[in-house]
Tab-separated table of C-alpha atoms in Angstrom:
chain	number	residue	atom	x	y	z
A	1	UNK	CA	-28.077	9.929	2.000
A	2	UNK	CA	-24.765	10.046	0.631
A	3	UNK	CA	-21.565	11.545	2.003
A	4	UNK	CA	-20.716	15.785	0.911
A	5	UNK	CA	-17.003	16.200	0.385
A	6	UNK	CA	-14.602	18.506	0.024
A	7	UNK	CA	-11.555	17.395	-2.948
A	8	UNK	CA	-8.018	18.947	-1.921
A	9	UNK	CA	-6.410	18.810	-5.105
A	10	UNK	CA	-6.925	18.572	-8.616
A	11	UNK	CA	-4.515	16.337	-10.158
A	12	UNK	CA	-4.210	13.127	-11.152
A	13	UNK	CA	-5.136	11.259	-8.103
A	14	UNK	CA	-7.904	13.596	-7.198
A	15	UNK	CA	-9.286	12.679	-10.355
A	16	UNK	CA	-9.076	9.198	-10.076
A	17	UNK	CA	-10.464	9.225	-6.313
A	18	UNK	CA	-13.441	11.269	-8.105
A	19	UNK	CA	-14.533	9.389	-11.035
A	20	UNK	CA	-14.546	6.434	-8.561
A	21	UNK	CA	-16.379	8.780	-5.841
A	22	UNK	CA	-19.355	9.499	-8.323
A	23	UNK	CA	-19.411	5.977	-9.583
A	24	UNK	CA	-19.183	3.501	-7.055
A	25	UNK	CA	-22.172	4.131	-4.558
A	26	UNK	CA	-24.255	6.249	-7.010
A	27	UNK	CA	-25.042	9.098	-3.844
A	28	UNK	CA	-21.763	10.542	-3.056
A	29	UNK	CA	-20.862	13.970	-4.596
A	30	UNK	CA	-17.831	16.033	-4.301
A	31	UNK	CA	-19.519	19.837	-3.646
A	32	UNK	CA	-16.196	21.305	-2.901
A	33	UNK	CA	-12.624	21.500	-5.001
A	34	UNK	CA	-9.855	23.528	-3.728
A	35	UNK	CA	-6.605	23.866	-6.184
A	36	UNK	CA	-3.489	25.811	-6.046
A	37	UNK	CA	-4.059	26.988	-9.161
A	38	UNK	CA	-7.387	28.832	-10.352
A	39	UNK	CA	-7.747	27.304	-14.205
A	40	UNK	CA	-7.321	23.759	-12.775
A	41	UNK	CA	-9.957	24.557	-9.849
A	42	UNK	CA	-12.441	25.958	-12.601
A	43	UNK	CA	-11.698	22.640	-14.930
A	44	UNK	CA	-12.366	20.525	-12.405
A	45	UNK	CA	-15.519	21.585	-11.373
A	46	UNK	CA	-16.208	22.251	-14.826
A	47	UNK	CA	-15.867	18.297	-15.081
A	48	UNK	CA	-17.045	16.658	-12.233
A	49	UNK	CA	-19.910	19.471	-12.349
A	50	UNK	CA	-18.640	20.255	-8.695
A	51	UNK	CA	-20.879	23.789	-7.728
A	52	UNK	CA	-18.310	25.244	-5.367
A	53	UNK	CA	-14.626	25.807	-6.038
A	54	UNK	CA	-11.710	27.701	-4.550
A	55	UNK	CA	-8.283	28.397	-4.031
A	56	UNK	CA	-8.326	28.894	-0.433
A	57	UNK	CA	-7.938	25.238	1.170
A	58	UNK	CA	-9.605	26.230	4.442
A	59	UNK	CA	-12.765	27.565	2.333
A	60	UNK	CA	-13.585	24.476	1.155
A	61	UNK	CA	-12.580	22.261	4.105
A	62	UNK	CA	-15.311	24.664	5.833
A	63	UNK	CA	-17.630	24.558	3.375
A	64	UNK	CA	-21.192	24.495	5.037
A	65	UNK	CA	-22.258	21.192	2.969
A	66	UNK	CA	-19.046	19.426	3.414
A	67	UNK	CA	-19.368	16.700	5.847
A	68	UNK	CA	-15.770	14.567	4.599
A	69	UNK	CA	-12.821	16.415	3.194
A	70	UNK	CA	-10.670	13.788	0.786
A	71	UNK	CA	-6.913	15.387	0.663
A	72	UNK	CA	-5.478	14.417	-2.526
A	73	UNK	CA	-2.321	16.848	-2.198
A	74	UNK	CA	1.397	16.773	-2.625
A	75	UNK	CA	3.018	15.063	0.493
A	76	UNK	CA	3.841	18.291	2.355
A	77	UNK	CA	0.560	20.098	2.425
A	78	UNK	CA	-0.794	16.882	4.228
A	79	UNK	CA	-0.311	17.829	7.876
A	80	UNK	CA	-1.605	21.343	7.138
A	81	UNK	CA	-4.457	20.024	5.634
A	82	UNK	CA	-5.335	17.357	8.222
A	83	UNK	CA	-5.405	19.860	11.181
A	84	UNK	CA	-7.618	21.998	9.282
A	85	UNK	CA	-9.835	19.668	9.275
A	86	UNK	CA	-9.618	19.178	12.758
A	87	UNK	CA	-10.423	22.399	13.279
A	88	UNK	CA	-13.248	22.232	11.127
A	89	UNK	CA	-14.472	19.368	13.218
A	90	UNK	CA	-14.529	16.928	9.804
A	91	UNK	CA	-13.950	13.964	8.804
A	92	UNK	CA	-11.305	13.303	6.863
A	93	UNK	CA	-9.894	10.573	4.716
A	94	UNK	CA	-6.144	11.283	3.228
A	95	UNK	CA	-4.062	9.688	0.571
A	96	UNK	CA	-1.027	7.623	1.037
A	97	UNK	CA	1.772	8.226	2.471
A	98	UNK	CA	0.446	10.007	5.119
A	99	UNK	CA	3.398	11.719	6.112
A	100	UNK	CA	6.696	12.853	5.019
A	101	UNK	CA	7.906	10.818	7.909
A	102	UNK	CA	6.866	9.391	10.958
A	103	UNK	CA	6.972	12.899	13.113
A	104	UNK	CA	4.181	14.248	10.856
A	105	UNK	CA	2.323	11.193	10.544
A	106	UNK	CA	2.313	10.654	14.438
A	107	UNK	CA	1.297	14.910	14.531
A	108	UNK	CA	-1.403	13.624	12.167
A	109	UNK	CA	-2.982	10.865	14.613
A	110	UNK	CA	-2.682	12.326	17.593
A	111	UNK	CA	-4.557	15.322	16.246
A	112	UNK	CA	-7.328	13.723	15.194
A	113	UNK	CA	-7.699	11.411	18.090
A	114	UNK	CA	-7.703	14.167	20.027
A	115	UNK	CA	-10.256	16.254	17.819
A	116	UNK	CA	-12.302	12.816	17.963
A	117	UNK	CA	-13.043	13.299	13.365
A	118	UNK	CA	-12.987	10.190	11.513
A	119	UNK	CA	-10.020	9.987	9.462
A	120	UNK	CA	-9.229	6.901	6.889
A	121	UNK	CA	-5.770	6.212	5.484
A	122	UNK	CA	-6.315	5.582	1.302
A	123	UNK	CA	-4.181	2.881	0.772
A	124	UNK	CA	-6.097	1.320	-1.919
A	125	UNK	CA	-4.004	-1.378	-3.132
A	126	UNK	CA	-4.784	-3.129	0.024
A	127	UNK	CA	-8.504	-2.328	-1.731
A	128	UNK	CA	-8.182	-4.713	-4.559
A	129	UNK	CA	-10.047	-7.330	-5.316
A	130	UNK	CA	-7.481	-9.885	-5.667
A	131	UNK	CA	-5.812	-8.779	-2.720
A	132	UNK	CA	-8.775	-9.168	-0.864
A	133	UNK	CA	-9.253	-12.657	-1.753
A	134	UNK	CA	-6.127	-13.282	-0.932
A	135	UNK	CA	-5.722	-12.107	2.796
A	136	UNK	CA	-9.213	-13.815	3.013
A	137	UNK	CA	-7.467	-17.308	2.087
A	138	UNK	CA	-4.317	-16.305	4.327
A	139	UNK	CA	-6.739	-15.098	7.762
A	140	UNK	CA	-8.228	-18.400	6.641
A	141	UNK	CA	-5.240	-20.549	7.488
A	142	UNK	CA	-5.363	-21.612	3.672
A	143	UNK	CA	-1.151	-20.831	3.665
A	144	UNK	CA	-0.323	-22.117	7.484
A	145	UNK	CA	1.883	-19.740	9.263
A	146	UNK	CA	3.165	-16.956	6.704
A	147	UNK	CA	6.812	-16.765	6.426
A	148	UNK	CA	7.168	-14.506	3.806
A	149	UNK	CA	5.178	-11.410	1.745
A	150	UNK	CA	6.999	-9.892	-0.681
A	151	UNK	CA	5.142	-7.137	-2.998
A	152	UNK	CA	6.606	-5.356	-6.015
A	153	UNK	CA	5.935	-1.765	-7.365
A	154	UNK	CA	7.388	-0.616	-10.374
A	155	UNK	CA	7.148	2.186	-13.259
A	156	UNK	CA	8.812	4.742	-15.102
A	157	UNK	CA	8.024	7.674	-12.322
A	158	UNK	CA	5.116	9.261	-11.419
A	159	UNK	CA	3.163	11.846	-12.560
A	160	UNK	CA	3.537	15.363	-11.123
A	161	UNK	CA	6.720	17.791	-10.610
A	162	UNK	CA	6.085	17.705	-6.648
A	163	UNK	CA	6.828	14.344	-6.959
A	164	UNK	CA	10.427	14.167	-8.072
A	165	UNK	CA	11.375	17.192	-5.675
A	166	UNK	CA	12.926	15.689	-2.434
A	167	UNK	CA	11.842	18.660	0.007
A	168	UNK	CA	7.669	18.629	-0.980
A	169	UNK	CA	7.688	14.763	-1.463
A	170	UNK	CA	10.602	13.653	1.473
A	171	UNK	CA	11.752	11.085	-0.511
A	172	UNK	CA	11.647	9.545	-3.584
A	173	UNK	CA	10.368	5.856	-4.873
A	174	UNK	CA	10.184	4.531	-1.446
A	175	UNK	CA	8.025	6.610	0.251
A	176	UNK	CA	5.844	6.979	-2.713
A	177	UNK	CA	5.879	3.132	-3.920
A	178	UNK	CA	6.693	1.380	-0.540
A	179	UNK	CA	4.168	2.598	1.515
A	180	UNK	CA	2.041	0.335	-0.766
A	181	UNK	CA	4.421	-2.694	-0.670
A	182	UNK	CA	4.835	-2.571	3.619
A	183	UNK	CA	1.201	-2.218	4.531
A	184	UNK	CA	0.317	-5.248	1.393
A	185	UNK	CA	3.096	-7.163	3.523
A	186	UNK	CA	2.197	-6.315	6.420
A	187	UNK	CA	-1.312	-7.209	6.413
A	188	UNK	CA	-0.639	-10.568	5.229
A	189	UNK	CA	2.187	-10.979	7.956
A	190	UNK	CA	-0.220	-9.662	10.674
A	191	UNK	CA	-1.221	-5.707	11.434
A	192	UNK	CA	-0.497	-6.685	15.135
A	193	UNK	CA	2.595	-8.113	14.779
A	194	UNK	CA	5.579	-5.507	15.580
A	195	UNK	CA	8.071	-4.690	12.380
A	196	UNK	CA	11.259	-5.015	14.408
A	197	UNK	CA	13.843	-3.216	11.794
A	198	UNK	CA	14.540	-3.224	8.231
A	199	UNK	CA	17.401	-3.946	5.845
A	200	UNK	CA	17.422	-1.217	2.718
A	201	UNK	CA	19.510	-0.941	-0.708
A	202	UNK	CA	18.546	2.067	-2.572
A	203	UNK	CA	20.320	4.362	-5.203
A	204	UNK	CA	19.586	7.273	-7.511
A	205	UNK	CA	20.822	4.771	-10.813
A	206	UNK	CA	18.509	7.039	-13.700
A	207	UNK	CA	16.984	10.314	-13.096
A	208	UNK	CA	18.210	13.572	-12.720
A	209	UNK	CA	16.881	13.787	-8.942
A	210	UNK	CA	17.983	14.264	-5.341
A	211	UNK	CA	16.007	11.495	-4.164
A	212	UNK	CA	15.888	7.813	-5.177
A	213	UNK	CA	14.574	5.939	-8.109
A	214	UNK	CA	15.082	1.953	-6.872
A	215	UNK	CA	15.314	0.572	-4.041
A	216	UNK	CA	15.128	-2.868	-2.067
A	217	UNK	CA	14.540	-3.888	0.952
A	218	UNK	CA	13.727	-6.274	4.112
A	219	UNK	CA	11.551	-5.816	7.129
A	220	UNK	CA	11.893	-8.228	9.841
A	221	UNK	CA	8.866	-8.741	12.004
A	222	UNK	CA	8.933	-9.984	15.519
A	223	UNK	CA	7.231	-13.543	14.745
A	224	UNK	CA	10.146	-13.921	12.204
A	225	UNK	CA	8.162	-13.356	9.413
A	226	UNK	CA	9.968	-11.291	6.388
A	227	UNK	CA	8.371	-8.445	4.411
A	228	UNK	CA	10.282	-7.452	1.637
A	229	UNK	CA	9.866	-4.350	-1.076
A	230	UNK	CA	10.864	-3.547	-4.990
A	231	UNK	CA	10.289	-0.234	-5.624
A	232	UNK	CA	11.662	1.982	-8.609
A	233	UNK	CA	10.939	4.496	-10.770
A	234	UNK	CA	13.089	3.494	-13.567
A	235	UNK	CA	10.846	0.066	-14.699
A	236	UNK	CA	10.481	-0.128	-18.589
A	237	UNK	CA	7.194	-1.431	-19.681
A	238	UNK	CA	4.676	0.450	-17.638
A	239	UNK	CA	3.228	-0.373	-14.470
A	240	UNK	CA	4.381	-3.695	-12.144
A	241	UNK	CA	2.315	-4.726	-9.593
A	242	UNK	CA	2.709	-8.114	-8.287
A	243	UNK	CA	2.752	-9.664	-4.592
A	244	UNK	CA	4.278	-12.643	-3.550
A	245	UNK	CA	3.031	-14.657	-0.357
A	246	UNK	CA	4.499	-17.898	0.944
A	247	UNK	CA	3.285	-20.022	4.260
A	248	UNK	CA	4.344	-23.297	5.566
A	249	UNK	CA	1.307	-24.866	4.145
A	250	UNK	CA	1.050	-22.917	0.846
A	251	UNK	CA	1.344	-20.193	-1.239
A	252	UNK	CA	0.211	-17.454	-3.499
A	253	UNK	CA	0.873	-15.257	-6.801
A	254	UNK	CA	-0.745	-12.004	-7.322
A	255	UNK	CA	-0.361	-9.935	-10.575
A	256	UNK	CA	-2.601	-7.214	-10.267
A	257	UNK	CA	-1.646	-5.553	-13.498
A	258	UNK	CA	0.969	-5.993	-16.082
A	259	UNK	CA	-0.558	-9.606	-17.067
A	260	UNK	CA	-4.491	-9.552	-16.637
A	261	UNK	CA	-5.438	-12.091	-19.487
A	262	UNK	CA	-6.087	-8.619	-21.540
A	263	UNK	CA	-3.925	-8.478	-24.628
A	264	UNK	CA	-4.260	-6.113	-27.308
A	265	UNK	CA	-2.294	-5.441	-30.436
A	266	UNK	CA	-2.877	-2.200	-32.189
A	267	UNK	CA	-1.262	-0.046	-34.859
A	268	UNK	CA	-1.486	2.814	-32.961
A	269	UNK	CA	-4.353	4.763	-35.052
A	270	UNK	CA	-7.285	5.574	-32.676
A	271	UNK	CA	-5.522	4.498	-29.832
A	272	UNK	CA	-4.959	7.096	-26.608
A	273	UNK	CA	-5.025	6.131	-23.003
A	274	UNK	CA	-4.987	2.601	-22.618
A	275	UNK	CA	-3.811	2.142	-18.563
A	276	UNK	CA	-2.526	3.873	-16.128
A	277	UNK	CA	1.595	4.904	-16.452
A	278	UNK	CA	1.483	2.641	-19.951
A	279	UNK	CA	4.269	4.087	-22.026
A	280	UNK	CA	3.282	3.238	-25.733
A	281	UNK	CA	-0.728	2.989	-27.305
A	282	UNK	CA	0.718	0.971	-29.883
A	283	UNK	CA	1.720	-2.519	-30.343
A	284	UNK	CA	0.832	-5.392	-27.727
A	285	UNK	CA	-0.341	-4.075	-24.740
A	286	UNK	CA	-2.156	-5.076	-21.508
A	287	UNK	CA	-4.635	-3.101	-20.628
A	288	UNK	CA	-6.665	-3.503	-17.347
A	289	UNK	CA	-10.436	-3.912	-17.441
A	290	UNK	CA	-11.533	-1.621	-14.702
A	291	UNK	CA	-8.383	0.399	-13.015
A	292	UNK	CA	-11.028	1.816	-10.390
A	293	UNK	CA	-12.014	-1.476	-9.829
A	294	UNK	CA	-8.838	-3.430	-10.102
A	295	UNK	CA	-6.624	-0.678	-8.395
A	296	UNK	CA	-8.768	-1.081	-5.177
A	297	UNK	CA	-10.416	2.621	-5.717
A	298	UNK	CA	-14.047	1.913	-5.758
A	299	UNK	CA	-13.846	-0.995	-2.462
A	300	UNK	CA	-11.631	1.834	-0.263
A	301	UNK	CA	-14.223	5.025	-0.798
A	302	UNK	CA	-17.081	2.268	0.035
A	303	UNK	CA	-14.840	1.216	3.310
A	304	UNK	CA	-14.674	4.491	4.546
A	305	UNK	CA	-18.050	5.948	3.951
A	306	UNK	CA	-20.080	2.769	5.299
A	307	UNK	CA	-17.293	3.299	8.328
A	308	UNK	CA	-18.408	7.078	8.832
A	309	UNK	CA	-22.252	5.853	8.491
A	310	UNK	CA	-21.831	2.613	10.802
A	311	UNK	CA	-19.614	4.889	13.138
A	312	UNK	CA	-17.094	2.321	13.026
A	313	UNK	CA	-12.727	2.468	11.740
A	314	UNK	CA	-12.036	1.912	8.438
A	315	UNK	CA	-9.991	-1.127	7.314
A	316	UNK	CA	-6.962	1.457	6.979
A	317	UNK	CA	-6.859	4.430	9.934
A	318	UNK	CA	-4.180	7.302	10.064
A	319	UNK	CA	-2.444	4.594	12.763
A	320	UNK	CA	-2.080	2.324	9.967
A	321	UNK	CA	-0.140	5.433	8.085
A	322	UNK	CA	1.869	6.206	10.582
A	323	UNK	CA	3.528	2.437	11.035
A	324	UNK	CA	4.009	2.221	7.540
A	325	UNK	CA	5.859	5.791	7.453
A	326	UNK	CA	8.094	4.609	10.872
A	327	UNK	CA	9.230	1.391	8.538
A	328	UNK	CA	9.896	3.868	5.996
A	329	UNK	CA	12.166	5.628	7.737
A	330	UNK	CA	13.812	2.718	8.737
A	331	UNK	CA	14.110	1.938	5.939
A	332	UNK	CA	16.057	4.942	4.963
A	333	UNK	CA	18.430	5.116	7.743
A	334	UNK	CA	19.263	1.802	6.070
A	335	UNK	CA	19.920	2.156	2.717
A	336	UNK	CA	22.322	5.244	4.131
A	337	UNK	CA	23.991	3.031	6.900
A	338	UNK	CA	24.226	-0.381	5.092
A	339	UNK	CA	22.977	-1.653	8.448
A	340	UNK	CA	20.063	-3.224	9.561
A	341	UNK	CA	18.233	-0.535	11.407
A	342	UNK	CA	15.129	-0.928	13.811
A	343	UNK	CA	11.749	0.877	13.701
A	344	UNK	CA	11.063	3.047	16.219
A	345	UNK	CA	7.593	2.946	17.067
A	346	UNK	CA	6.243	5.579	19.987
A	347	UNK	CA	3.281	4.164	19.316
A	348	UNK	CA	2.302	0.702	19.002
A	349	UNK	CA	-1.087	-0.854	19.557
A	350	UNK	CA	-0.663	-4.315	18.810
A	351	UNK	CA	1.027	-7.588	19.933
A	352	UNK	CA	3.737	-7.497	22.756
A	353	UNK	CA	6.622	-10.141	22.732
A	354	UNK	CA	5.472	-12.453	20.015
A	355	UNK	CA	8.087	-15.368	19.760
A	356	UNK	CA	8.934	-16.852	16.624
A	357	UNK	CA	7.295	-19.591	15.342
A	358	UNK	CA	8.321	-23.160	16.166
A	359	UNK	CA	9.571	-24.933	13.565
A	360	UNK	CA	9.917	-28.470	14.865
A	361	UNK	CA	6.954	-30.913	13.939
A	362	UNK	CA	7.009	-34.219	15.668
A	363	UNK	CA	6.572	-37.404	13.515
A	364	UNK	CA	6.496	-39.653	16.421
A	365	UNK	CA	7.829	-39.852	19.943
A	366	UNK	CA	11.433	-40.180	18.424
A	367	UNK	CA	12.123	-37.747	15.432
A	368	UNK	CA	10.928	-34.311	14.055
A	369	UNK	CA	9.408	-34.656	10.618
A	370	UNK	CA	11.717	-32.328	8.178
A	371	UNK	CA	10.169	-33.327	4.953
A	372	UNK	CA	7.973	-36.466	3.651
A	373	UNK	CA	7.581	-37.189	-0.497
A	374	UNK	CA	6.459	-39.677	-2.716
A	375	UNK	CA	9.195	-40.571	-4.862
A	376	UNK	CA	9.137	-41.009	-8.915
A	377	UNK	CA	8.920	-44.873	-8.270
A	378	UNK	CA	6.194	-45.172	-5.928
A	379	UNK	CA	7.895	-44.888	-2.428
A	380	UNK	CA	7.576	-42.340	0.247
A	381	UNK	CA	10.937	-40.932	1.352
A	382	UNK	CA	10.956	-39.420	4.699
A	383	UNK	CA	13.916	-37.098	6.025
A	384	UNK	CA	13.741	-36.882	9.695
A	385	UNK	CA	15.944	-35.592	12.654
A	386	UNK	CA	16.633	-37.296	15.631
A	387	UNK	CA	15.309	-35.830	18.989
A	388	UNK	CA	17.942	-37.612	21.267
A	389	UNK	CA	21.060	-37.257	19.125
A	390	UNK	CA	19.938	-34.466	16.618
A	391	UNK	CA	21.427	-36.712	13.907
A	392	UNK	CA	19.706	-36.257	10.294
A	393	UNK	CA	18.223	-39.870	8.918
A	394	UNK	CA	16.283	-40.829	5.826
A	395	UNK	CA	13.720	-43.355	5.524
A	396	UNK	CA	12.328	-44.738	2.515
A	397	UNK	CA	9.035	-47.120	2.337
């Protein structure tokens, strides 16, 4: 029996989460669409041949088949929607961020603990196939101890009004690109490893908009490991999504989109969408074989509705949302202060007083090993440090 849901929203992403909903497990049906506006409710259900729809939110979250509601809104409709739902006693699964900040997302978690629903954060780029492979290698111990994750999220803007106004959204490319970029980072630096604080540039540098459209920054954890974020609105050449990992024992490239090994060249003639936020359907582009696929869409609905059937937590929970939206707002107290600024956390669940890694590696009873290589001409150069005298000393064989 498949899962009954409810869609809150009609837009782009609702769309997307619903062509992968009726696709990926072949039993799960949206019965319910509620829309702000009554022509997109109608075309929606018109599409997705959806029998109920509305323009009341709570008449669909209450709809008597609807056992998971799937809230696909603008950022500040979120907490509204979520305690409807736990009102409603449903489950519900919401898109990212969850919050405008880390006050509504911790509002958020405490009110569905407390309503005991299941509730899923949809962060699906944490979803994707390659990035599943590649936390796999790094749990694995393939990289050693991870030093760095960097991830990169870049396009020219996004795709609804709401979007680019400050008040509904609460921010601009890092809250809507870098909740994707901490929690990729973070899960390869550790979920239960504490974000300590985080430095942040950002700047308005194109658009016509309160909020910003690039930004960069750096999230110190408490093992020592760095997580670092590109974000902007303002990229030429469609959509960037690549992810950077580096370990003392190896490490990894991900490019999840821009270069796929798909090239096409075309004149233009016949040509309409060919990938999501592509700006041009003619010359060479890149499209991607399967966005639902490759974009994580189809492995995060399967997540969460094998969670709600095995009455177990999804990979990503509303706790997950809310430490991603406290870095956030570090992160933004940053890029206004210039200073590095720490994450305040009222909640935390996971490690306690992690120290940083050690970095000295004996080589025998007498020196740390800093680096051993075979040389161009057969030898093997060693660079070690003294233990006694701390004194730096090469060795070649």
């Amino acid at each position: 029996m498949g899962r009954k849901i409810a869609m809150l929203g009609s837009g782009f992403i609702g769309r997307f989460y619903a062509d992968s909903i009726h696709s990926q497990r072949s039993k799960d049906r949206i019965v319910s669409i509620y829309s702000r506006r009554e022509e997109s409710a109608k075309k929606f259900a018109a599409d997705y041949n959806t029998p109920h729809w509305t323009v009341e939110m709570e008449e669909a979250i209450n709809h008597p088949e609807v056992d998971v509601v799937c809230i696909a809104l603008p950022n500040n409709l979120h907490e509204a929607a979520v305690l409807a739902c736990c009102k409603a006693k449903k489950a519900v699964i919401c898109t990212k961020p969850l919050g405008r900040n880390a006050q509504e997302a911790k509002r958020m978690l405490e009110a569905v603990e407390k309503a005991g629903i299941f509730h899923g954060y949809m962060e699906d780029l944490v979803y994707t196939p390659k990035f599943s492979k590649a936390l796999q290698s790094v749990q694995a111990g393939a990289l050693g101890r991870i030093l760095w994750a960097k991830s990169r999220e870049t396009h020219p803007g996004p795709h609804s009004e709401w979007f680019w106004d400050k008040e509904q959204a609460g921010g601009g490319c890092i809250l809507d690109l870098g909740c994707h970029c901490v929690e990729i980072g973070r899960s390869f630096i550790g979920k239960d490893i504490r974000p300590v604080e985080v430095m942040c540039w950002a700047d308005t540098q194109v658009k016509p908009i309160d909020a910003e459209d690039h930004a960069i920054g750096l999230i110190r954890y408490e093992n020592g490991a760095i997580g670092q974020f590109e974000v902007s609105w303002t990229f030429r050449g469609g959509l960037d999504l690549r992810d950077e990992v580096m370990g003392t024992e190896g490490t990894i490239w991900l490019n999840n989109f821009l270069r796929t090994g798909f090239d096409m060249f075309t004149t233009g003639k016949g040509a309409d969408y060919v990938a999501e936020k592509a700006e041009s359907n003619s010359g060479w582009l890149f499209p991607v074989g399967d966005e639902l696929n490759d974009l994580g869409y189809n492995h995060m609905f399967a997540d969460m509705f094998n969670a709600i059937e095995q009455n177990k937590q999804p990979r990503e929970t509303f706790y997950d949302g809310y430490v991603v939206n406290a870095i956030l707002d570090a992160a933004y107290k940053s890029a206004a202060s210039k200073q590095w600024e720490p994450v305040q956390l009222e909640v935390w669940r996971g490690q306690e007083g992690v120290a940083k890694g050690n970095t000295l590696v004996d080589y025998d009873e007498h020196h740390y090993l800093i680096k051993e290589e075979k040389t161009h001409f057969g030898s093997t150069k060693l660079i070690l440090k003294e233990k006694q005298s701390g004194k730096i000393v090469e060795i070649t064989r």
